[in-house]
């Protein structure tokens, strides 16, 4: 299968018209600042679902990767998928928990960094590192994080040969646990960079560097190639399709639905990669009625889906209790635009967004989008209230997952089963959880974790508790204008 450019081709020699999967993940930025998307999608209709009804997660994942006909050796695919063996339960890396009669939570956070980003980044790191070794090339991997991508990227790439990682995060824009997961990493091939700014600043810097010919030339002189761990890289997205299919099949196995029956999928969205995975699964034949998008007070995506315009003119990121969703410019919406409206229209819309911080869909385009997605936003008070209510009903969830209960309440127009994708463990956001369930937060995150653990009778994972005793290894904190210089000094 080939991958093509979301904004069309600029006829430059460094931008071929279409590329293989390996080329798309090694060089994820395409013509006109666009990204790569599949030229076609495989058909994963009822025959595929039926064939994999009793497959393990790894068997299902391998079948999907093979359906995409990726140009990766089978032994490397097997090694990448063996990453799931380090999850809490290798036989069930994404437990599905029934919370209400028609509401199920797909827990995607049982990996080494306790967030859903592990589902994609742990195997992705194996693939990219294997390609670097096979090609006898050295790579700089850039990552920008709103909280969970960074720890997962650092974990998967630490001490790997031929790879160095520069990870940028907004100082003050992550939880304490997320920050500790990054700044306590001490592998020589990792550099964590705190910036004075927000996630959009970090992501903009990442995309600017990925598209900068002068930066690439400087790296070339050092014989270093450039790639990215963010979901602008399709190597991330392909693994984010799998767990949506797996959760659906689990409902069938439990006889909660029959094969072919439609469901809703609810996603707490920041950069839209998780939602894009659900979209691709739906387009490939997964029976989904609609994808429900929840946002926090940074509700630009809600505006796009409800009203047809993407508008953050004059806006700045609002800090919330769900910080991984504190994003205004969601990169993966571009792949939706491309799939629905084509490259020329996508280039037009993205140019307007890049230059004016705004675009508006036509009425027919908006109708097409609304046929697939519904959305609502959940403010901080509502989010804390949902965490409290669920805890009282016997289930503890993090604030990002809790925002999905708003769309579960407000955006369904049919009595169908709903799967909520739970993107992080409660331990990542202990201060908010402590407030929600009515326990003391104490003097900081560790006290809050212990108090929640005692009240909820739930254990703190060892890798989270150990963070508070690790020495700080990464102390870089800079202005956003100094990012390129700081990364080059690391090299």
XYZ file of C-alpha atoms in Angstrom:
491
model
C 0.000 0.000 0.000
C 1.187 3.505 -0.815
C 0.850 6.670 1.253
C 0.116 10.012 -0.339
C 0.324 13.651 0.687
C -2.624 15.369 2.319
C -1.958 18.719 0.589
C -0.893 17.382 -2.808
C 2.578 17.264 -4.319
C 4.868 20.262 -4.854
C 7.063 18.541 -7.517
C 10.155 18.934 -5.334
C 12.626 16.012 -5.593
C 12.512 15.418 -1.816
C 8.744 14.835 -2.043
C 7.800 11.822 -4.202
C 4.146 11.548 -5.202
C 3.627 8.460 -3.068
C 5.762 6.498 -0.614
C 5.889 3.172 1.183
C 4.942 2.869 4.844
C 8.586 2.821 5.951
C 9.322 6.048 4.059
C 6.212 7.712 5.507
C 7.267 7.000 9.092
C 10.931 7.908 8.586
C 10.025 11.245 6.954
C 6.494 12.177 8.081
C 6.219 15.739 6.705
C 5.118 16.032 3.067
C 4.665 18.759 0.435
C 3.345 22.178 1.507
C 3.773 21.188 5.170
C 1.257 18.371 4.837
C 1.426 14.833 6.217
C 0.915 11.333 4.826
C -2.302 9.330 4.648
C -3.154 5.957 3.077
C -3.883 6.078 -0.647
C -6.610 3.487 -0.052
C -7.955 1.705 3.008
C -8.240 -2.080 3.319
C -11.695 -3.627 3.673
C -12.150 -4.938 7.197
C -15.820 -5.753 6.907
C -17.830 -8.511 8.515
C -15.689 -11.319 7.056
C -12.536 -9.889 8.673
C -14.301 -9.316 11.996
C -15.734 -12.818 12.001
C -12.355 -14.324 11.190
C -10.767 -12.562 14.174
C -13.550 -12.913 16.688
C -11.391 -15.226 18.810
C -7.978 -13.816 17.903
C -5.640 -12.495 20.569
C -4.829 -8.785 20.563
C -1.447 -9.440 18.936
C -2.989 -11.694 16.289
C -5.560 -9.022 15.451
C -2.871 -6.347 15.330
C -0.688 -8.398 12.993
C -3.626 -9.088 10.690
C -4.397 -5.361 10.447
C -0.771 -4.454 9.720
C -0.715 -7.108 7.010
C -3.978 -5.760 5.574
C -2.183 -2.425 5.106
C 0.594 -4.330 3.284
C 3.296 -2.416 5.140
C 6.852 -2.946 3.898
C 8.176 -4.179 7.242
C 9.703 -7.641 7.710
C 7.438 -10.084 9.534
C 10.044 -10.739 12.229
C 10.180 -6.986 12.963
C 6.384 -6.819 13.158
C 6.429 -9.730 15.611
C 9.114 -8.012 17.696
C 7.130 -4.763 17.704
C 3.936 -6.487 18.824
C 5.834 -8.285 21.579
C 5.919 -4.833 23.249
C 2.449 -5.663 24.546
C 4.011 -8.442 26.651
C 5.219 -5.769 29.098
C 1.648 -4.570 29.768
C -0.175 -5.525 32.974
C -1.822 -8.502 31.286
C -0.144 -9.517 28.007
C -3.216 -11.584 27.108
C -5.522 -8.578 27.583
C -3.586 -5.320 27.159
C -6.806 -3.273 26.748
C -9.361 -4.472 29.331
C -12.980 -3.562 28.602
C -14.936 -2.675 31.747
C -18.716 -2.474 31.923
C -19.715 0.673 33.809
C -23.421 0.858 32.941
C -25.766 -1.371 30.971
C -24.880 0.357 27.713
C -21.551 1.999 28.650
C -18.163 0.307 28.482
C -14.708 1.722 29.162
C -11.793 0.499 27.047
C -8.821 0.901 29.379
C -5.888 1.757 27.123
C -3.457 2.722 29.884
C -2.031 -0.556 31.166
C 1.402 -0.083 29.575
C 4.693 1.104 31.092
C 3.819 4.828 31.227
C 0.146 4.360 32.225
C -1.369 6.119 29.228
C -2.910 5.136 25.899
C 0.089 6.475 23.996
C 1.878 3.235 24.933
C -0.525 1.307 22.693
C 1.064 2.943 19.641
C 4.460 4.194 20.741
C 5.862 1.015 22.274
C 5.585 -0.997 19.013
C 6.269 2.078 16.871
C 9.613 2.580 18.609
C 10.644 -0.947 17.699
C 9.688 -0.439 14.037
C 11.514 2.851 13.624
C 14.639 1.668 15.447
C 14.759 -1.504 13.345
C 14.492 0.568 10.144
C 17.331 2.846 11.291
C 19.586 -0.145 11.962
C 18.640 -1.860 8.692
C 19.417 1.300 6.716
C 22.601 1.941 8.729
C 21.388 5.474 9.485
C 21.201 7.676 12.571
C 17.924 9.400 13.419
C 16.810 12.329 15.517
C 13.234 11.763 16.700
C 11.321 14.886 17.664
C 8.406 14.702 20.090
C 6.085 17.417 21.360
C 3.838 16.451 24.229
C 0.834 17.709 26.141
C 1.629 15.098 28.776
C 1.495 11.472 27.606
C 3.298 11.273 24.254
C 6.556 12.381 25.858
C 6.843 9.681 28.542
C 5.785 6.964 26.083
C 8.249 8.127 23.398
C 11.110 8.353 25.884
C 10.295 4.909 27.230
C 10.214 3.215 23.837
C 13.382 4.833 22.461
C 15.644 4.952 25.524
C 19.038 3.307 24.946
C 18.086 2.199 21.426
C 20.865 2.208 18.855
C 20.961 4.750 16.017
C 18.219 6.890 17.592
C 18.233 10.080 19.656
C 15.100 11.798 20.964
C 14.418 15.458 21.700
C 11.139 15.795 23.590
C 9.479 19.184 24.143
C 6.812 19.811 26.767
C 5.067 22.989 27.996
C 6.377 23.887 31.437
C 3.374 23.980 33.780
C 1.158 22.361 31.136
C 1.400 18.754 32.325
C 0.592 16.993 35.555
C 3.425 16.494 38.078
C 3.511 12.760 37.399
C 3.756 13.285 33.639
C 6.562 15.812 34.151
C 8.437 13.468 36.493
C 8.131 10.642 33.977
C 10.070 12.807 31.531
C 12.603 14.704 33.612
C 13.788 11.608 35.510
C 14.780 9.815 32.288
C 18.583 9.579 32.242
C 19.439 7.646 29.065
C 22.204 9.342 27.065
C 20.182 9.336 23.841
C 17.321 11.371 25.334
C 16.911 15.110 25.864
C 13.812 16.573 27.517
C 13.174 20.264 26.883
C 10.709 22.300 28.904
C 9.514 25.399 27.081
C 7.855 28.587 28.254
C 4.650 28.224 26.241
C 1.822 25.811 25.589
C 1.489 22.565 23.635
C 0.557 24.384 20.423
C 3.906 26.218 20.653
C 5.735 22.909 21.053
C 3.827 21.257 18.223
C 4.334 24.240 15.906
C 8.069 24.127 16.608
C 8.116 20.408 15.859
C 6.330 20.805 12.506
C 8.478 23.811 11.580
C 11.684 21.854 12.226
C 10.380 18.790 10.377
C 9.720 20.974 7.326
C 12.843 23.151 7.582
C 15.342 22.480 4.803
C 18.069 24.428 6.628
C 17.578 22.343 9.787
C 17.643 19.145 7.746
C 20.794 20.348 5.969
C 22.485 20.950 9.312
C 21.507 17.463 10.415
C 22.659 16.038 7.086
C 26.108 17.476 7.676
C 26.123 15.480 10.914
C 24.825 12.427 8.979
C 21.587 12.457 10.985
C 18.086 11.952 9.556
C 14.905 13.440 11.002
C 11.591 11.914 12.064
C 8.886 12.392 14.693
C 7.070 10.463 17.411
C 3.932 12.607 17.352
C 0.769 11.474 15.617
C 1.695 13.516 12.540
C 3.550 10.239 11.952
C 1.275 7.563 10.486
C 3.372 4.961 12.274
C 1.504 6.070 15.383
C -1.936 6.098 13.792
C -1.829 2.580 12.369
C -1.545 1.156 15.889
C -4.383 3.400 17.108
C -6.867 1.726 14.766
C -6.429 -1.689 16.357
C -7.835 -1.146 19.836
C -11.135 0.197 18.513
C -11.632 -3.029 16.560
C -10.534 -5.127 19.538
C -13.057 -3.467 21.870
C -15.890 -4.048 19.391
C -14.997 -7.734 19.090
C -14.928 -8.035 22.865
C -18.520 -6.771 23.028
C -19.473 -9.456 20.527
C -17.659 -12.154 22.513
C -19.535 -11.110 25.648
C -22.816 -11.234 23.713
C -23.475 -7.575 24.539
C -23.981 -7.021 20.798
C -24.273 -9.203 17.730
C -21.693 -9.059 14.942
C -22.687 -6.241 12.627
C -24.602 -4.272 15.267
C -23.551 -0.635 15.416
C -22.041 1.109 18.451
C -20.905 4.580 19.466
C -17.243 5.269 20.196
C -16.539 8.194 22.549
C -13.086 9.783 22.481
C -11.590 12.521 24.690
C -9.725 14.426 22.022
C -6.673 16.640 21.955
C -4.624 16.157 18.793
C -7.343 13.935 17.216
C -5.142 10.877 16.647
C -7.313 8.597 18.782
C -10.433 9.836 16.994
C -8.709 9.376 13.632
C -8.005 5.743 14.518
C -11.724 5.261 15.184
C -12.560 7.037 11.915
C -10.301 4.767 9.889
C -11.735 1.690 11.621
C -15.229 2.921 10.732
C -14.252 3.608 7.116
C -12.754 0.134 6.838
C -15.980 -1.530 7.931
C -16.244 -1.455 11.731
C -19.976 -0.991 12.517
C -19.925 2.455 14.163
C -22.966 4.715 14.278
C -20.983 7.839 15.146
C -17.751 8.896 16.818
C -18.453 11.146 19.795
C -15.774 13.769 20.440
C -15.414 15.326 23.872
C -13.328 18.435 24.483
C -12.620 20.564 27.536
C -12.756 24.363 27.633
C -10.369 24.386 24.669
C -13.362 23.571 22.513
C -12.186 24.345 18.983
C -12.950 20.798 17.810
C -16.468 21.046 19.200
C -16.931 24.222 17.156
C -15.744 22.471 14.012
C -18.130 19.541 14.402
C -21.148 21.433 15.708
C -20.868 24.610 13.629
C -18.540 23.808 10.728
C -15.802 26.300 11.516
C -12.343 25.838 13.002
C -11.699 29.092 14.780
C -9.105 30.034 17.383
C -8.615 33.643 16.347
C -7.652 35.637 19.415
C -7.744 32.515 21.570
C -5.021 31.072 23.766
C -4.832 27.706 25.474
C -6.903 27.520 28.673
C -5.331 25.341 31.401
C -7.834 22.703 32.577
C -8.057 19.631 34.802
C -7.678 17.536 31.608
C -4.350 19.025 30.439
C -3.575 16.525 27.665
C -6.573 18.025 25.837
C -5.373 21.625 26.250
C -4.808 22.003 22.504
C -6.166 24.427 19.909
C -4.615 23.139 16.676
C -5.252 19.411 16.289
C -2.929 17.989 13.632
C -4.917 14.901 12.696
C -8.032 16.758 11.594
C -6.034 17.302 8.406
C -6.210 13.596 7.560
C -10.005 13.681 7.977
C -10.253 16.675 5.647
C -8.071 14.922 3.092
C -10.041 11.684 3.221
C -13.371 13.483 2.855
C -12.578 16.424 0.584
C -9.291 15.686 -1.209
C -5.826 17.235 -1.316
C -6.627 20.529 -3.049
C -9.367 21.473 -0.593
C -7.237 20.324 2.339
C -4.324 22.511 1.233
C -6.685 25.471 0.917
C -8.204 24.952 4.376
C -4.883 24.284 6.104
C -3.252 27.318 4.513
C -6.085 29.446 5.833
C -5.731 27.870 9.278
C -1.963 28.409 9.304
C -2.252 32.041 8.248
C -5.565 33.170 9.773
C -6.195 30.648 12.606
C -9.592 30.007 11.032
C -11.452 28.171 8.283
C -15.090 27.383 7.553
C -16.514 24.331 5.832
C -19.194 24.646 3.207
C -22.693 23.481 4.246
C -22.309 20.230 2.309
C -18.855 19.584 3.808
C -20.165 20.270 7.288
C -23.065 17.880 6.741
C -20.620 15.171 5.666
C -18.552 15.705 8.823
C -21.610 15.664 11.084
C -22.744 12.371 9.596
C -19.640 10.812 11.156
C -18.927 12.859 14.288
C -20.845 14.503 17.118
C -19.205 16.641 19.797
C -19.655 18.548 23.041
C -17.344 20.207 25.548
C -17.081 19.498 29.263
C -15.875 22.219 31.609
C -13.775 21.605 34.724
C -16.678 21.594 37.160
C -18.589 19.078 35.041
C -15.482 16.931 34.630
C -14.859 16.723 38.368
C -18.551 15.955 38.848
C -18.410 13.034 36.405
C -15.330 11.599 38.154
C -17.192 11.869 41.482
C -20.355 10.228 40.170
C -18.511 7.334 38.564
C -16.474 6.762 41.715
C -19.645 6.636 43.776
C -20.922 4.018 41.322
C -17.749 1.975 41.857
C -15.458 2.997 39.015
C -12.434 5.332 39.178
C -11.510 7.189 35.980
C -9.169 10.005 35.072
C -10.491 13.468 34.126
C -9.918 13.035 30.372
C -12.017 9.895 30.280
C -14.642 11.621 32.415
C -15.251 14.266 29.733
C -16.670 11.487 27.538
C -19.629 11.061 29.869
C -20.889 14.447 28.671
C -21.092 13.249 25.060
C -22.526 9.925 26.250
C -25.306 11.922 27.941
C -25.876 14.513 25.222
C -24.774 13.303 21.791
C -26.374 9.902 21.273
C -29.632 9.793 19.363
C -30.002 6.000 19.383
C -29.977 3.516 22.300
C -26.766 1.815 21.192
C -23.905 0.437 23.246
C -21.119 2.967 23.757
C -17.394 2.388 24.187
C -15.420 5.137 25.897
C -11.697 5.117 25.164
C -9.970 5.711 28.502
C -6.718 7.444 27.708
C -4.892 7.599 31.040
C -4.769 6.037 34.471
C -6.077 7.989 37.480
C -2.526 8.155 38.893
C -1.522 10.751 36.295
C -3.900 13.362 37.746
C -4.046 12.705 41.463
C -4.768 16.254 42.641
C -7.951 16.453 40.530
C -8.999 12.927 41.490
C -8.503 13.649 45.187
C -10.780 16.682 44.911
C -13.397 14.720 42.985
C -13.666 11.781 45.369
C -13.468 13.890 48.511
C -10.112 12.935 49.986
C -7.208 15.110 51.087
C -4.658 16.080 48.454
C -2.033 16.702 51.134
C 1.142 18.550 50.240
C 1.418 17.283 46.688
C 0.919 14.495 44.183
C 2.461 11.712 46.284
C 0.241 12.465 49.280
C -2.783 12.646 46.992
C -1.898 9.300 45.383
C -1.608 7.606 48.766
C -4.873 9.088 50.031
C -6.737 8.052 46.868
C -5.224 4.585 47.079
C -6.438 4.203 50.656
C -9.943 5.520 49.993
C -10.477 3.640 46.728
C -8.686 0.498 47.922
C -6.640 0.468 44.746
C -2.890 0.027 44.442
C -0.505 2.656 43.091
C 1.534 1.063 40.273
C 5.168 0.597 41.263
C 6.483 2.594 38.305
C 4.424 5.623 39.375
C 5.364 5.479 43.058
C 9.054 5.076 42.191
C 9.078 8.379 40.275
C 9.142 10.394 43.467
C 12.472 8.875 44.550
C 14.262 9.232 41.213
C 16.813 12.028 40.748
C 16.024 14.792 38.266
C 18.149 14.116 35.187
C 16.665 16.597 32.695
C 16.780 20.257 33.713
C 16.548 22.143 30.400
C 13.964 24.945 30.423
C 14.034 27.472 27.574
C 12.082 30.051 25.614
C 10.387 28.652 22.511
C 12.644 30.734 20.244
C 15.646 28.743 21.478
C 14.323 25.268 20.597
C 16.372 24.709 17.425
C 19.605 25.903 19.035
C 19.017 23.698 22.083
C 18.333 20.592 19.994
C 21.447 21.170 17.876
C 23.558 21.544 21.021
C 22.208 18.174 22.205
C 23.481 16.605 18.976
